[in-house]
mmCIF file of C-alpha atoms in Angstrom:
data_model
loop_
_atom_site.group_PDB
_atom_site.id
_atom_site.type_symbol
_atom_site.label_atom_id
_atom_site.label_comp_id
_atom_site.label_asym_id
_atom_site.label_seq_id
_atom_site.Cartn_x
_atom_site.Cartn_y
_atom_site.Cartn_z
ATOM 1 C CA UNK A 1 -6.094 33.262 -130.541
ATOM 2 C CA UNK A 2 -4.394 35.946 -132.570
ATOM 3 C CA UNK A 3 -7.647 37.422 -133.831
ATOM 4 C CA UNK A 4 -10.695 37.840 -131.610
ATOM 5 C CA UNK A 5 -13.670 35.774 -132.582
ATOM 6 C CA UNK A 6 -16.968 37.621 -132.662
ATOM 7 C CA UNK A 7 -20.043 36.661 -130.655
ATOM 8 C CA UNK A 8 -23.352 38.008 -131.937
ATOM 9 C CA UNK A 9 -25.655 38.953 -129.040
ATOM 10 C CA UNK A 10 -29.240 38.597 -130.265
ATOM 11 C CA UNK A 11 -32.268 39.902 -128.403
ATOM 12 C CA UNK A 12 -35.581 41.688 -128.788
ATOM 13 C CA UNK A 13 -35.484 45.436 -129.444
ATOM 14 C CA UNK A 14 -38.853 46.227 -131.030
ATOM 15 C CA UNK A 15 -42.368 46.732 -129.709
ATOM 16 C CA UNK A 16 -41.597 47.518 -126.078
ATOM 17 C CA UNK A 17 -41.615 50.444 -123.695
ATOM 18 C CA UNK A 18 -38.464 52.539 -123.371
ATOM 19 C CA UNK A 19 -37.789 51.310 -119.830
ATOM 20 C CA UNK A 20 -37.978 47.656 -120.894
ATOM 21 C CA UNK A 21 -35.768 48.340 -123.938
ATOM 22 C CA UNK A 22 -33.196 50.086 -121.714
ATOM 23 C CA UNK A 23 -33.252 47.198 -119.201
ATOM 24 C CA UNK A 24 -32.702 44.636 -121.958
ATOM 25 C CA UNK A 25 -29.956 46.686 -123.612
ATOM 26 C CA UNK A 26 -28.132 46.707 -120.259
ATOM 27 C CA UNK A 27 -28.510 42.908 -120.060
ATOM 28 C CA UNK A 28 -27.172 42.509 -123.620
ATOM 29 C CA UNK A 29 -24.224 44.764 -122.747
ATOM 30 C CA UNK A 30 -23.518 42.619 -119.684
ATOM 31 C CA UNK A 31 -23.600 39.436 -121.806
ATOM 32 C CA UNK A 32 -21.248 41.111 -124.285
ATOM 33 C CA UNK A 33 -18.845 42.120 -121.503
ATOM 34 C CA UNK A 34 -18.701 38.518 -120.268
ATOM 35 C CA UNK A 35 -17.914 37.311 -123.792
ATOM 36 C CA UNK A 36 -15.091 39.845 -123.981
ATOM 37 C CA UNK A 37 -13.707 38.539 -120.662
ATOM 38 C CA UNK A 38 -13.241 35.195 -122.443
ATOM 39 C CA UNK A 39 -11.400 36.684 -125.417
ATOM 40 C CA UNK A 40 -14.294 37.245 -127.814
ATOM 41 C CA UNK A 41 -15.359 40.505 -129.380
ATOM 42 C CA UNK A 42 -19.059 41.179 -128.826
ATOM 43 C CA UNK A 43 -21.362 42.410 -131.565
ATOM 44 C CA UNK A 44 -24.422 44.079 -130.060
ATOM 45 C CA UNK A 45 -27.029 44.932 -132.719
ATOM 46 C CA UNK A 46 -28.619 47.677 -130.628
ATOM 47 C CA UNK A 47 -25.433 49.712 -131.043
ATOM 48 C CA UNK A 48 -25.966 49.768 -134.820
ATOM 49 C CA UNK A 49 -29.630 49.275 -135.603
ATOM 50 C CA UNK A 50 -31.837 49.753 -132.527
ATOM 51 C CA UNK A 51 -35.217 50.902 -133.892
ATOM 52 C CA UNK A 52 -35.484 53.634 -131.252
ATOM 53 C CA UNK A 53 -31.941 54.953 -131.677
ATOM 54 C CA UNK A 54 -31.275 54.395 -135.392
ATOM 55 C CA UNK A 55 -34.522 55.403 -137.076
ATOM 56 C CA UNK A 56 -32.629 56.450 -140.216
ATOM 57 C CA UNK A 57 -31.674 52.832 -141.047
ATOM 58 C CA UNK A 58 -33.927 51.217 -143.640
ATOM 59 C CA UNK A 59 -35.180 47.648 -143.190
ATOM 60 C CA UNK A 60 -32.768 46.629 -145.954
ATOM 61 C CA UNK A 61 -29.863 48.297 -144.120
ATOM 62 C CA UNK A 62 -30.713 46.436 -140.916
ATOM 63 C CA UNK A 63 -30.980 43.110 -142.739
ATOM 64 C CA UNK A 64 -27.625 43.618 -144.486
ATOM 65 C CA UNK A 65 -25.846 44.760 -141.296
ATOM 66 C CA UNK A 66 -27.213 41.981 -139.073
ATOM 67 C CA UNK A 67 -26.944 39.227 -141.704
ATOM 68 C CA UNK A 68 -23.285 40.109 -142.262
ATOM 69 C CA UNK A 69 -22.579 40.145 -138.522
ATOM 70 C CA UNK A 70 -24.270 36.769 -137.924
ATOM 71 C CA UNK A 71 -22.369 35.256 -140.852
ATOM 72 C CA UNK A 72 -19.042 36.554 -139.553
ATOM 73 C CA UNK A 73 -19.684 35.510 -135.963
ATOM 74 C CA UNK A 74 -18.198 32.511 -134.208
ATOM 75 C CA UNK A 75 -21.117 32.052 -131.828
ATOM 76 C CA UNK A 76 -24.608 33.518 -131.454
ATOM 77 C CA UNK A 77 -26.075 34.094 -128.001
ATOM 78 C CA UNK A 78 -29.806 34.744 -128.250
ATOM 79 C CA UNK A 79 -32.116 36.021 -125.522
ATOM 80 C CA UNK A 80 -35.464 34.357 -126.314
ATOM 81 C CA UNK A 81 -37.320 35.309 -123.139
ATOM 82 C CA UNK A 82 -39.733 37.488 -125.097
ATOM 83 C CA UNK A 83 -41.216 36.918 -128.532
ATOM 84 C CA UNK A 84 -39.239 38.545 -131.338
ATOM 85 C CA UNK A 85 -39.435 37.863 -135.051
ATOM 86 C CA UNK A 86 -35.942 39.347 -135.485
ATOM 87 C CA UNK A 87 -34.362 36.983 -132.971
ATOM 88 C CA UNK A 88 -36.010 34.005 -134.661
ATOM 89 C CA UNK A 89 -34.662 35.154 -138.015
ATOM 90 C CA UNK A 90 -31.167 35.647 -136.546
ATOM 91 C CA UNK A 91 -31.230 32.101 -135.154
ATOM 92 C CA UNK A 92 -32.212 30.785 -138.567
ATOM 93 C CA UNK A 93 -29.453 32.881 -140.175
ATOM 94 C CA UNK A 94 -27.023 31.241 -137.737
ATOM 95 C CA UNK A 95 -28.249 27.805 -138.790
ATOM 96 C CA UNK A 96 -27.689 28.573 -142.471
ATOM 97 C CA UNK A 97 -24.222 29.993 -141.715
ATOM 98 C CA UNK A 98 -23.257 26.924 -139.595
ATOM 99 C CA UNK A 99 -22.931 28.971 -136.397
ATOM 100 C CA UNK A 100 -23.704 27.528 -132.959
ATOM 101 C CA UNK A 101 -26.402 29.225 -130.889
ATOM 102 C CA UNK A 102 -26.855 29.502 -127.130
ATOM 103 C CA UNK A 103 -30.355 30.378 -125.920
ATOM 104 C CA UNK A 104 -30.936 32.500 -122.812
ATOM 105 C CA UNK A 105 -34.384 32.679 -121.210
ATOM 106 C CA UNK A 106 -36.099 32.863 -117.840
ATOM 107 C CA UNK A 107 -36.866 29.440 -116.303
ATOM 108 C CA UNK A 108 -40.518 30.325 -115.803
ATOM 109 C CA UNK A 109 -40.905 30.888 -119.547
ATOM 110 C CA UNK A 110 -39.804 27.302 -120.212
ATOM 111 C CA UNK A 111 -42.115 26.005 -117.478
ATOM 112 C CA UNK A 112 -45.013 27.909 -119.056
ATOM 113 C CA UNK A 113 -43.988 26.718 -122.537
ATOM 114 C CA UNK A 114 -43.536 30.298 -123.675
ATOM 115 C CA UNK A 115 -40.239 29.728 -125.458
ATOM 116 C CA UNK A 116 -41.001 28.444 -128.944
ATOM 117 C CA UNK A 117 -40.269 24.758 -129.485
ATOM 118 C CA UNK A 118 -39.373 25.618 -133.061
ATOM 119 C CA UNK A 119 -36.596 27.918 -131.827
ATOM 120 C CA UNK A 120 -35.440 25.435 -129.183
ATOM 121 C CA UNK A 121 -35.421 22.641 -131.745
ATOM 122 C CA UNK A 122 -33.324 24.529 -134.303
ATOM 123 C CA UNK A 123 -30.280 22.355 -135.157
ATOM 124 C CA UNK A 124 -27.936 25.312 -134.549
ATOM 125 C CA UNK A 125 -28.870 25.409 -130.837
ATOM 126 C CA UNK A 126 -25.978 23.860 -128.936
ATOM 127 C CA UNK A 127 -26.923 24.934 -125.426
ATOM 128 C CA UNK A 128 -29.743 26.466 -123.397
ATOM 129 C CA UNK A 129 -29.364 28.648 -120.330
ATOM 130 C CA UNK A 130 -32.653 28.860 -118.430
ATOM 131 C CA UNK A 131 -32.062 31.398 -115.645
ATOM 132 C CA UNK A 132 -33.833 32.821 -112.604
ATOM 133 C CA UNK A 133 -32.468 36.366 -112.950
ATOM 134 C CA UNK A 134 -29.807 38.216 -114.941
ATOM 135 C CA UNK A 135 -27.107 37.419 -112.379
ATOM 136 C CA UNK A 136 -27.898 33.711 -112.726
ATOM 137 C CA UNK A 137 -27.732 34.017 -116.532
ATOM 138 C CA UNK A 138 -24.299 35.621 -116.318
ATOM 139 C CA UNK A 139 -23.033 33.001 -113.852
ATOM 140 C CA UNK A 140 -24.155 30.173 -116.149
ATOM 141 C CA UNK A 141 -22.700 31.912 -119.208
ATOM 142 C CA UNK A 142 -19.356 32.165 -117.387
ATOM 143 C CA UNK A 143 -19.519 28.407 -116.814
ATOM 144 C CA UNK A 144 -20.482 27.668 -120.415
ATOM 145 C CA UNK A 145 -17.952 29.758 -122.344
ATOM 146 C CA UNK A 146 -14.754 28.045 -121.072
ATOM 147 C CA UNK A 147 -16.334 24.620 -121.663
ATOM 148 C CA UNK A 148 -17.374 25.682 -125.181
ATOM 149 C CA UNK A 149 -13.863 26.895 -125.974
ATOM 150 C CA UNK A 150 -12.297 23.728 -124.552
ATOM 151 C CA UNK A 151 -14.659 21.501 -126.549
ATOM 152 C CA UNK A 152 -13.878 23.361 -129.751
ATOM 153 C CA UNK A 153 -10.125 23.228 -129.022
ATOM 154 C CA UNK A 154 -10.243 19.508 -128.297
ATOM 155 C CA UNK A 155 -12.232 18.992 -131.505
ATOM 156 C CA UNK A 156 -14.927 17.093 -129.632
ATOM 157 C CA UNK A 157 -17.276 19.620 -131.207
ATOM 158 C CA UNK A 158 -16.772 20.857 -134.735
ATOM 159 C CA UNK A 159 -15.549 24.451 -134.832
ATOM 160 C CA UNK A 160 -17.987 26.920 -136.373
ATOM 161 C CA UNK A 161 -17.250 27.560 -140.027
ATOM 162 C CA UNK A 162 -15.715 30.905 -140.938
ATOM 163 C CA UNK A 163 -16.662 32.864 -143.995
#
């Protein structure tokens, strides 16, 4: 790959306590670092439009920034372990831009049927990673990414469309 392909890391940022937001931002950063280990560049929305850190951005600015990033991405990895309208919209944006999506969520959320079937049934979802803790999520992501790249290279899966 001469040019790094971008992975959009989607996850809840709104309507939570500062400690929870900080914990999730660290998880998103960790996911992004793993993607970079496999030759991707990671786009982390909280760096550009976190509601707590970037209060000066208008809703229209956030939509334009995130919509552009999803459209330009090669893959979307979405943490859906907590309800988030923004994450659902980003997954739908990925569908309309022909981008594959990987869902990350805690196993107990699936067992309790707390991850939306509508999100899980979205045609852009190529893979789900139900995990027990963040370390397990990262381990499974490290198993998935090489297989994803190999499948795309071998053309057994269609490559995501570029804009």
